[in-house]
Coordinates of C-alpha atoms in Angstrom, one line a residue:
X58 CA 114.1 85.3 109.7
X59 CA 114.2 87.9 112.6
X60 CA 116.5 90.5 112.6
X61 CA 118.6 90.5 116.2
X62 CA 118.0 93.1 118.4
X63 CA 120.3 96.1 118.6
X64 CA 122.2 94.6 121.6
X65 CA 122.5 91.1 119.9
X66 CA 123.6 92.9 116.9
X67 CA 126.4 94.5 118.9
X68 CA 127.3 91.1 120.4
X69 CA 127.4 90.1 117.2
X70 CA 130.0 92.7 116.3
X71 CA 132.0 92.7 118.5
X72 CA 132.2 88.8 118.6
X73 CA 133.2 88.8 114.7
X74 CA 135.8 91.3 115.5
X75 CA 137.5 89.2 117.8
X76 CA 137.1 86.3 115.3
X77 CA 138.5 88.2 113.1
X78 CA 141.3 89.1 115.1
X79 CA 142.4 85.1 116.1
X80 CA 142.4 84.8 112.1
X81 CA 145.0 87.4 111.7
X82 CA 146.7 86.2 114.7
X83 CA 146.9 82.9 113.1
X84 CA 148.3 84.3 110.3
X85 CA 150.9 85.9 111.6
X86 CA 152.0 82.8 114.1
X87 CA 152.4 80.7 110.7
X88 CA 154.3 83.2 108.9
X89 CA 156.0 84.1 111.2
X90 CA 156.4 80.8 114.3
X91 CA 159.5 81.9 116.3
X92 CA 158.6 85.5 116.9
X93 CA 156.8 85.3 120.4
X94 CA 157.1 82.2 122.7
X95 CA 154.6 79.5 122.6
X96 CA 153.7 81.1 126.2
X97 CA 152.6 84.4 125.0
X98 CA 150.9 82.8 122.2
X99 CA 148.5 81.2 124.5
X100 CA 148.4 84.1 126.4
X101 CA 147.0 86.3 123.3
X102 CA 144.9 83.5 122.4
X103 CA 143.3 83.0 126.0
X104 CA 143.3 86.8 126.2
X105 CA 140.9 87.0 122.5
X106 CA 138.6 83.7 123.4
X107 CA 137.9 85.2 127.4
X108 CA 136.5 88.2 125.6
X109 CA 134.5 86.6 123.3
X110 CA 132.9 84.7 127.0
X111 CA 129.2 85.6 127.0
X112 CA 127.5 82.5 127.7
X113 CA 128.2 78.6 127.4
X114 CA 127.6 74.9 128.6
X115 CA 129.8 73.9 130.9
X116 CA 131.7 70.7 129.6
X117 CA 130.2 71.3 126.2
X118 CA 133.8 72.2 124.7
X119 CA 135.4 69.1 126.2
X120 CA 132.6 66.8 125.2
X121 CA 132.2 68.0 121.6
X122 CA 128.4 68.6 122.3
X123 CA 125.8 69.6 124.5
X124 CA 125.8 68.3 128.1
X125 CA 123.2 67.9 131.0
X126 CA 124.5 71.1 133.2
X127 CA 122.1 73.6 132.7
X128 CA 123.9 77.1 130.6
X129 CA 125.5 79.9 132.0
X130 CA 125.6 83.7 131.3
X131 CA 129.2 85.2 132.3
X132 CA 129.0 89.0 133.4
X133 CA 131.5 90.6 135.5
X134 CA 132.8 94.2 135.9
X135 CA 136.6 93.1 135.2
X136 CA 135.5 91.4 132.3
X137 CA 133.3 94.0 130.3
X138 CA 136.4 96.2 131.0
X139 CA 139.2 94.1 130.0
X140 CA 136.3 93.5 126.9
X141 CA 136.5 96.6 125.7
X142 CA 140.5 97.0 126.2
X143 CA 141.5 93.6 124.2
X144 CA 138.8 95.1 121.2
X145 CA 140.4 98.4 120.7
X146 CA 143.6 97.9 121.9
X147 CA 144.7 94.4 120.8
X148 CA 142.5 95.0 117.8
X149 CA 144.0 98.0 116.2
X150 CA 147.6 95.6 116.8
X151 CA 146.1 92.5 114.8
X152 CA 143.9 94.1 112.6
X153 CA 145.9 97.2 111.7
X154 CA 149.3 96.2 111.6
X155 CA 150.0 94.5 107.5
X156 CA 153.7 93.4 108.5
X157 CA 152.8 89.9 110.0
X158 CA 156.5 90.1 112.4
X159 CA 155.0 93.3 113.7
X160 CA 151.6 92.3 114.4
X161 CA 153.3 89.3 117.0
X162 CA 155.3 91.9 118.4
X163 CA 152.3 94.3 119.1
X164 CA 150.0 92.1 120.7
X165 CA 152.9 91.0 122.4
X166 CA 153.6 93.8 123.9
X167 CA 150.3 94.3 124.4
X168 CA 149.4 91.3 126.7
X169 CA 152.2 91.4 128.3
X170 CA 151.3 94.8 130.2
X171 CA 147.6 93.3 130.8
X172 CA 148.6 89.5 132.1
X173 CA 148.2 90.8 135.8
X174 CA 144.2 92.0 134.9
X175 CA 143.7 88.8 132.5
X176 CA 144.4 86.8 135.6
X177 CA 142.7 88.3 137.8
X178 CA 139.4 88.0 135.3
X179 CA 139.5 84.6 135.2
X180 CA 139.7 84.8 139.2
X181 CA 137.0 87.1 139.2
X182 CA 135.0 84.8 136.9
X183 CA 135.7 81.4 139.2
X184 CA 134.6 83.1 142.0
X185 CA 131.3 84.5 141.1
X186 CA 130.3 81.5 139.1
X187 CA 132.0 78.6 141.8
X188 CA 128.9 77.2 142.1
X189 CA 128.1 76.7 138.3
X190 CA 131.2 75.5 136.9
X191 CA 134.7 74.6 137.7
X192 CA 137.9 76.3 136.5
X193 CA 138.2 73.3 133.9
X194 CA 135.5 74.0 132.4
X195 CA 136.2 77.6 131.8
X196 CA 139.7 76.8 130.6
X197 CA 137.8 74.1 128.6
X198 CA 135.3 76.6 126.8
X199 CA 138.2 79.2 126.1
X200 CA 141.0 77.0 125.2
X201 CA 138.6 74.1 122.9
X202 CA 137.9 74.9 119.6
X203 CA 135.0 73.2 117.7
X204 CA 134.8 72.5 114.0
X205 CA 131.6 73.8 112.2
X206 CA 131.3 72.6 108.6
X207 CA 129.1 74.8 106.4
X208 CA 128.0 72.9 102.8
X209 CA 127.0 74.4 100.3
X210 CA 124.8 74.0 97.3
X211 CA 126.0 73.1 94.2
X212 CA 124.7 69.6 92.4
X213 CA 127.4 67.0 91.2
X214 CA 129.9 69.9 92.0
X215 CA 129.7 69.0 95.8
X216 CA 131.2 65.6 95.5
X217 CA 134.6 66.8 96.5
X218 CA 132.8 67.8 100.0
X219 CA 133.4 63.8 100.7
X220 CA 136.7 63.2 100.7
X221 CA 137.5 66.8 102.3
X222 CA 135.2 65.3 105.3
X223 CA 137.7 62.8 104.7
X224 CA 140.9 64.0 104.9
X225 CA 139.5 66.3 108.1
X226 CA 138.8 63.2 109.8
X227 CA 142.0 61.7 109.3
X228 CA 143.7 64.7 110.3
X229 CA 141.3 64.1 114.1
X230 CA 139.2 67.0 112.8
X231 CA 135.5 65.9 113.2
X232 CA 132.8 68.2 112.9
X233 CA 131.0 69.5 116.1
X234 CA 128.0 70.9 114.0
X235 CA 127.1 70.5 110.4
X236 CA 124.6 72.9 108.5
X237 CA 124.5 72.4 104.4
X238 CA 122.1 73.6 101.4
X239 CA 121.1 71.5 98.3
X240 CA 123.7 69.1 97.5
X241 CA 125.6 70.3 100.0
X242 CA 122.5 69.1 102.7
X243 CA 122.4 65.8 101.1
X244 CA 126.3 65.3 101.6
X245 CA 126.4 66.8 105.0
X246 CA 123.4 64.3 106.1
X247 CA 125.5 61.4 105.4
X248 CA 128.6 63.7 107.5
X249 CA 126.4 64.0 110.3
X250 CA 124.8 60.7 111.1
X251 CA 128.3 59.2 112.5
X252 CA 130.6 61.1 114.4
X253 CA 133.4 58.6 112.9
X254 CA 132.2 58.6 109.2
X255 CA 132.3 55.6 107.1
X256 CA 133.3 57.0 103.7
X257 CA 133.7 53.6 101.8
X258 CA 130.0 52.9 102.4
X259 CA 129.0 56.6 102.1
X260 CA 130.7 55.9 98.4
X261 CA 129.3 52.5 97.6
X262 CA 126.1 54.0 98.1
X263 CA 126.7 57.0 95.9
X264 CA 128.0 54.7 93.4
X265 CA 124.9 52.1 93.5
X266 CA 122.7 55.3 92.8
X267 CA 120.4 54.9 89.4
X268 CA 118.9 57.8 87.5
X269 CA 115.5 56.2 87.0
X270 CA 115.3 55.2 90.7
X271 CA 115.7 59.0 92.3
X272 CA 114.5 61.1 89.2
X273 CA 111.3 59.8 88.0
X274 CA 108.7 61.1 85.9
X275 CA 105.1 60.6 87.4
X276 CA 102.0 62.8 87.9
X277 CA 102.9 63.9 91.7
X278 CA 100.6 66.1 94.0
X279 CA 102.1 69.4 94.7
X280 CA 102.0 69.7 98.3
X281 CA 104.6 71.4 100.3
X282 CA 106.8 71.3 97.2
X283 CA 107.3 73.1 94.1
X284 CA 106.9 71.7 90.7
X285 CA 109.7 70.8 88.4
X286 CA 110.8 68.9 85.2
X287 CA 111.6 65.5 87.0
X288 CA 110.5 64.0 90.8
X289 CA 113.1 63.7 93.3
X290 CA 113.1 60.2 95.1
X291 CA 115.7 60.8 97.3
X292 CA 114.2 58.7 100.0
X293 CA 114.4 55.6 96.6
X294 CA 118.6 56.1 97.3
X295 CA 119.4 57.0 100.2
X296 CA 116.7 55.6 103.0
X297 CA 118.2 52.6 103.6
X298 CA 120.6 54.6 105.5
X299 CA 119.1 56.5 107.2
X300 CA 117.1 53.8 109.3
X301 CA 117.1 53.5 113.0
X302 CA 117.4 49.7 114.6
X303 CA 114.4 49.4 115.3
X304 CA 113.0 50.3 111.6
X305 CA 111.9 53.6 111.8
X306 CA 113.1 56.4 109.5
X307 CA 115.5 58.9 111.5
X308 CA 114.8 62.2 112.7
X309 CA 117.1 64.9 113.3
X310 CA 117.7 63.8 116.8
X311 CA 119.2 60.4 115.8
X312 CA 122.2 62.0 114.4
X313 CA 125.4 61.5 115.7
X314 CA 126.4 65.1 115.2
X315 CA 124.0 68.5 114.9
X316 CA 122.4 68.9 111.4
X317 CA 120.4 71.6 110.4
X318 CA 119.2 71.5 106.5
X319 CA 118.3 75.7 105.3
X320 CA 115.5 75.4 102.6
X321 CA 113.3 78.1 101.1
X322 CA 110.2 78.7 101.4
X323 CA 108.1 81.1 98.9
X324 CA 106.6 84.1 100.3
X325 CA 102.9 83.6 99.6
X326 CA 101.6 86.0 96.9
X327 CA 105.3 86.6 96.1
X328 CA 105.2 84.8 92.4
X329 CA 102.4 86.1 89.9
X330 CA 101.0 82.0 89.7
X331 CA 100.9 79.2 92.6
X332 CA 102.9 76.7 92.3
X333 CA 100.1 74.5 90.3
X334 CA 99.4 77.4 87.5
X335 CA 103.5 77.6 87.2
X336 CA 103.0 73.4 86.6
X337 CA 100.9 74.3 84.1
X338 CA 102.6 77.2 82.1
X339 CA 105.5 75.4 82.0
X340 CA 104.5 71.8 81.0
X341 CA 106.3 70.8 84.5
X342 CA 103.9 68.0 85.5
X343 CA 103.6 65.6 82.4
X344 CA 104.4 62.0 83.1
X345 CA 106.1 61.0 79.9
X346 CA 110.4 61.5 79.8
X347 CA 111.8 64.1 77.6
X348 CA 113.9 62.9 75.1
X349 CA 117.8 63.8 75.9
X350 CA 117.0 67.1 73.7
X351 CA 114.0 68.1 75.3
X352 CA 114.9 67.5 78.8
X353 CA 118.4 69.8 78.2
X354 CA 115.9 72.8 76.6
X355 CA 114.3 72.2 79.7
X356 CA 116.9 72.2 81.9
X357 CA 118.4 74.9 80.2
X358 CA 115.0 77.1 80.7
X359 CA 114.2 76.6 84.0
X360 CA 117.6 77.9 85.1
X361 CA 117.1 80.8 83.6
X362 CA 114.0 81.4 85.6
X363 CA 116.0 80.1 88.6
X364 CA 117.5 83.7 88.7
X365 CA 114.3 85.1 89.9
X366 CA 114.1 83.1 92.7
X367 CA 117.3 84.2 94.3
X368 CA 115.9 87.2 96.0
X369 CA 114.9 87.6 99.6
X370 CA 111.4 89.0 98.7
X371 CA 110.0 85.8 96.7
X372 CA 111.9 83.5 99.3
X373 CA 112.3 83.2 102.7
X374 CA 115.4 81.5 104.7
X375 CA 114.1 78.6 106.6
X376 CA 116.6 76.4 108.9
X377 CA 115.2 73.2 109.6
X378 CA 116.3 72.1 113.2
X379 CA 117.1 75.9 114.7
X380 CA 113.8 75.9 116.2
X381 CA 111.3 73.5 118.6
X382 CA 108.8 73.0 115.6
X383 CA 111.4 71.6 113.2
X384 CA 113.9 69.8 115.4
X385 CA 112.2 66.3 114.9
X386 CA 112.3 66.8 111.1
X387 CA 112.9 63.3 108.9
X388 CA 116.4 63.4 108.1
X389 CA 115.3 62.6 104.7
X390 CA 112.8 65.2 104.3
X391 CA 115.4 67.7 105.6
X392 CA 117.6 67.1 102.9
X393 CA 115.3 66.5 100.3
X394 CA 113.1 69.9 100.4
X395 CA 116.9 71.7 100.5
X396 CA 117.5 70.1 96.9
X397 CA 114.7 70.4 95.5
X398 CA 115.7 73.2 92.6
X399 CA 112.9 75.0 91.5
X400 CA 111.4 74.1 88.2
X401 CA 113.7 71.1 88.0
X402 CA 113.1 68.7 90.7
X403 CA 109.7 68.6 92.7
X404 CA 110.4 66.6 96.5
X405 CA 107.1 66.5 98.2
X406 CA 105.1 64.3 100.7
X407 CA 104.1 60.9 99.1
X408 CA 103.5 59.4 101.8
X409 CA 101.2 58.6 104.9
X410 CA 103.4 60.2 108.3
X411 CA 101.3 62.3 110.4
X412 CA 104.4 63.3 112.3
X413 CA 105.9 64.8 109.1
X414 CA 102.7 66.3 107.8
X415 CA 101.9 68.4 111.1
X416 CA 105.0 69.6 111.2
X417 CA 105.0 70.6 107.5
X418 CA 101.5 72.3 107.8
X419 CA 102.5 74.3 111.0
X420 CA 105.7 75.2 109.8
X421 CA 104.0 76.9 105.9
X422 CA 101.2 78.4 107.9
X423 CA 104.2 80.0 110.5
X424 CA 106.4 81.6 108.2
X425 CA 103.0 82.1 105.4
X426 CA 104.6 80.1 102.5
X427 CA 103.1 78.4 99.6
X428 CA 105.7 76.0 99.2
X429 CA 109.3 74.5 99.8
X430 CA 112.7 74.6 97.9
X431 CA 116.3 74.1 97.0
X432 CA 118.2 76.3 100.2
X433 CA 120.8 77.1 97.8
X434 CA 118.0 79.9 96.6
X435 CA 117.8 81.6 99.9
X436 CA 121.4 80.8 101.2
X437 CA 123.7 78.7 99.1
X438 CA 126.6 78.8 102.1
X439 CA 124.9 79.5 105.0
X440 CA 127.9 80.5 106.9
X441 CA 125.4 83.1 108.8
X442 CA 122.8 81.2 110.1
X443 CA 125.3 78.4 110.9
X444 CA 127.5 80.7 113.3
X445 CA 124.4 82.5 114.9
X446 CA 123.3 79.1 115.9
X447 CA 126.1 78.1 117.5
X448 CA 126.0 81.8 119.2
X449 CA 122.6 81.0 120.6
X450 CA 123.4 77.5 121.6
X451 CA 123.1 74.7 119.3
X452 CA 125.9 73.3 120.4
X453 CA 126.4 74.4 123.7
X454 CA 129.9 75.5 123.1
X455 CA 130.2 78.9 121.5
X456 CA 133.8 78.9 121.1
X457 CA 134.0 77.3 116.7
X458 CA 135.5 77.7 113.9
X459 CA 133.4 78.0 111.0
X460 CA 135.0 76.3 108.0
X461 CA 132.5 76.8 104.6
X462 CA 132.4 74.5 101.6
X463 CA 131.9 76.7 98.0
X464 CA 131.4 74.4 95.3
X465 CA 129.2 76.8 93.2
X466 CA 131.2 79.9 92.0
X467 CA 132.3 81.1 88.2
X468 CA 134.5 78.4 86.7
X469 CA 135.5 77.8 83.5
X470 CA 135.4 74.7 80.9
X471 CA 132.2 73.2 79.2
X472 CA 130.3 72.2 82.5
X473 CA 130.7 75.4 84.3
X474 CA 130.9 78.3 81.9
X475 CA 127.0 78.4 80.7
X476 CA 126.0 78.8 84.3
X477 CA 128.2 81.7 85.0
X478 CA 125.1 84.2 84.7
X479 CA 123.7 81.9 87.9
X480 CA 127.5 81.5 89.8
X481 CA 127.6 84.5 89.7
X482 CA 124.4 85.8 91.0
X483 CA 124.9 83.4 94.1
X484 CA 128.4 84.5 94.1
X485 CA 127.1 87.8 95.5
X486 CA 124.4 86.1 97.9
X487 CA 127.7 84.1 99.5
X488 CA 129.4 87.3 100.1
X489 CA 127.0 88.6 102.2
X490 CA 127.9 84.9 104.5
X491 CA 132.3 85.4 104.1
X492 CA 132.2 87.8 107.4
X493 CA 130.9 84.9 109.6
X494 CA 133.4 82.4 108.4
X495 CA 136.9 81.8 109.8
X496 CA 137.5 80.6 105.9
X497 CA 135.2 79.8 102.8
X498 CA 137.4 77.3 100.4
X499 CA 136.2 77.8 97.1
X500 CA 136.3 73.7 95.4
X501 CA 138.1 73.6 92.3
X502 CA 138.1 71.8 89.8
X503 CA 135.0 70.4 90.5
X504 CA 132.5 68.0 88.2
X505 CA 129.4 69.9 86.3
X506 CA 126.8 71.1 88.9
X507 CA 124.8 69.3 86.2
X508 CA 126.9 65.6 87.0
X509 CA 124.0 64.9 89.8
X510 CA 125.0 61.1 89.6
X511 CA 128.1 61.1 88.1
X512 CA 130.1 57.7 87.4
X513 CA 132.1 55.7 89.6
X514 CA 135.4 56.8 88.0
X515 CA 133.8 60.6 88.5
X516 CA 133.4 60.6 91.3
X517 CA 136.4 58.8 92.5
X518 CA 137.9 61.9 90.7
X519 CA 135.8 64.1 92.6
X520 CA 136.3 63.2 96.1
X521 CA 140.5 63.3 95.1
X522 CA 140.3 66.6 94.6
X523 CA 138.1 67.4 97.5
X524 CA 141.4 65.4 99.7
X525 CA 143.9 67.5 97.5
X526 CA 142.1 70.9 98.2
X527 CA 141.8 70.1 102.5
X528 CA 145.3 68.6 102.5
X529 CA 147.0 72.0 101.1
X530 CA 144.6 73.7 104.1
X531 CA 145.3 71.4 106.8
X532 CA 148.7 73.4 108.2
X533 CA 146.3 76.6 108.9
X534 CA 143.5 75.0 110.0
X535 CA 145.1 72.3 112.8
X536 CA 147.1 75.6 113.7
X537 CA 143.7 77.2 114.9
X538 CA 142.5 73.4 117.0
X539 CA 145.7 73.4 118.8
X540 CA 144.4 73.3 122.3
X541 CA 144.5 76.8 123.8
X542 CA 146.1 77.3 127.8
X543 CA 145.9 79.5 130.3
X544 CA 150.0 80.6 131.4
X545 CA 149.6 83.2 134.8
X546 CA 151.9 85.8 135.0
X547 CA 154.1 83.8 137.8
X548 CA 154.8 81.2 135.0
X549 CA 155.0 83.8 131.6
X550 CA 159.0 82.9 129.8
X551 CA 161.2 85.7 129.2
X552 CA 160.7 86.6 125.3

């Protein structure tokens, strides 16, 4: 992936210091509710998102997705100055202050003395940009706050991602914007093809799912793949689904909400074999099942080596749908390369689509990989390339709240406690991801990552504690979607 430039970098900054500013904010206000008026709440609040402005779709916020009017770049003297102000000033009061009472009273303080220039930014920006859009749809872009669900890797761990979907969704939280690795892309398809989600089908089909239909043991042609102990068949489980009206599989567009799947690709020359000689050396293409013994000395093996493929010189981050070559992917295909663990399940191409094989051959000869695997390698919660999406468009809105799913971290009991050399290798990877994320929950308890197709009454289990862990969240998190309005100075309550 491209490094941004040094002004995007400083963009960058800047707009992750005023995120994190509205999260201590946030904080404060829920610790602390009857300190300032609701007034100079949304006064601080309008104050944070204004300088966050750079550039948006008009009527993006209010529609919960992109519209027809084309985007606009904001720049205007009174705003780069009151930009500047509200990040030193009003940062040092959120960011600096511990006592939570304080904090409110600071920034208080603090906005109180700027209301006069605040307004007469806005005015400023209404003025200049009449012609482009309306002062709704300013008030819309500052004062709307979009949900952006980040999933991440994680096998038969992830299953509590359904009923948090769940629970967000009865709570009116739907996502604007969904991005997932590994499991975590397989779950978040399902997320994204409805904006109202059906999560009794969702968990009839998750139920119906057979071992020997999706995990097979044939001979299969390594093409864009890599090899592993057993074939993924994902499109065996899950197609049916994921079939347009007219019989066609879907493609990216055909979602009800923006999906983007992160896979890896392998940097060519980056392992000492291709991915055929690995097949070889490591017995991964025979067509007979393992016994139960041999397939877990397998398993066991092959995550071992797994280790060596978490590092950004053998693999490269690749987000399918951030660009104009990938944003037809099959939904399927999206989902399936981002699972596809290395040295334990092989997805490939088994079948004729000339779409799908164009874009696949572009795409390898593009970023100059040899083949295609589980995301969760590259970026297990890909909280960053999530929220530098939205920053460059995706959803036309810029103004989100990134909320990441963490499934995969050190646990204990039976299931967990033998992968703790691998949780907590990725544990450091996600780190690097926490700074772009308003939160990151970590799931617990969760099923084995190794539960891939769990029971019925597992995965009932599973999705209740994926409920139990949102609904303890959902105070803080409706807190930051409460809608955000502009009060001028004529109308501002005495404290």
């Amino acid at each position: 992936m491209t490094a941004p430039s040094i002004p995007e970098q400083a963009r960058e900054e800047q707009r992750l210091r005023l995120q994190r500013m509205e999260v201590k904010l946030v904080d404060a206000l829920l610790t602390h509710p009857n300190v300032i008026s609701r007034t100079r709440e949304h006064q601080i609040r309008y104050a944070i998102a204004l300088a966050a402005l750079d550039a948006f779709q008009p009527g993006a916020a209010r529609r919960g997705g992109r519209t027809e009017l084309p985007e606009v770049r904001v720049r205007t003297p009174r705003l780069t100055r009151i930009r500047k102000q509200i990040l030193e000033v009003l940062g040092r009061a959120l960011l600096q202050t511990s006592d939570h009472e304080e904090r409110l009273k600071a920034a208080s303080d603090i906005v109180e003395r700027w209301l006069d220039a605040l307004d007469k930014t806005r005015s400023e920006i209404l003025e200049k940009y009449a012609d482009d859009f309306a002062p709704r749809h300013l008030d819309q872009e500052l004062g709307i706050k979009t949900l952006v669900t980040v999933a991440g890797g994680g096998g038969g761990s992830a299953y509590g991602y359904i009923g948090a979907w769940d629970t967000l969704q009865t709570a009116g939280l739907v996502p604007g914007y969904v991005i997932g690795s590994s499991m975590g892309a397989i779950l978040g398809l399902f997320r994204a093809r409805d904006k109202v989600g059906d999560f009794d089908a969702y968990m009839k089909i998750a139920k119906s799912m057979r071992a020997e239909t999706i995990f097979r043991y044939v001979s299969l042609r390594t093409r864009y793949g890599f090899p592993g102990v057993a074939r993924l068949f994902l499109r065996a489980g899950i197609g049916e689904a994921f079939t347009r009206a007219d019989g066609e599989e879907m493609l990216l567009p055909d979602l009800a909400i923006p999906y983007d799947a992160v896979v890896a690709g392998i940097r060519r020359g980056a392992l000492e074999e291709s991915p055929e000689q690995y097949a070889r050396t490591h017995h991964l293409h025979e067509d007979k099942r393992p016994t139960a013994l041999q397939l877990r000395a397998q398993i066991a093996s092959q995550l071992v080596r797994m280790i060596g493929f978490i590092n950004p010189r053998v693999v490269e981050e690749i987000v399918i749908g951030r660009d104009e070559l990938t944003a037809d992917f099959n939904t399927i295909d999206a989902a399936g390369f981002s699972a596809a663990i290395p040295g334990l399940l092989h997805y490939d191409m088994t079948r004729d689509d000339p779409h799908m094989e164009a874009i696949l051959q572009k795409l390898m000869e593009r970023d100059d990989v040899v083949a295609l695997v589980d995301g969760g390698v590259a970026n297990n919660v890909p909280t960053g390339p999530a929220w530098r999406q939205v920053a460059q468009g995706r959803i036309g809105t810029r103004n989100a709240y990134f909320l990441a799913f963490d499934c995969f971290h050190p646990q204990g009991g039976l299931g967990h406690f033998w992968l703790q050399p691998l949780t907590r290798v990725v544990a450091l990877q996600v780190a690097l991801n926490d700074r772009y994320a308003h939160q990151r929950i970590e799931f617990h308890p969760t099923l084995s990552p190794l539960k891939l197709l769990p029971s019925p009454r597992e995965l009932d289990q599973a999705v209740r504690w994926g409920r139990n862990q949102i609904t303890a969240e959902l105070p803080r998190l409706e807190k930051f979607f409460e809608r955000v309005r502009w009060v001028p100075p004529a109308a501002t309550e005495p404290k």
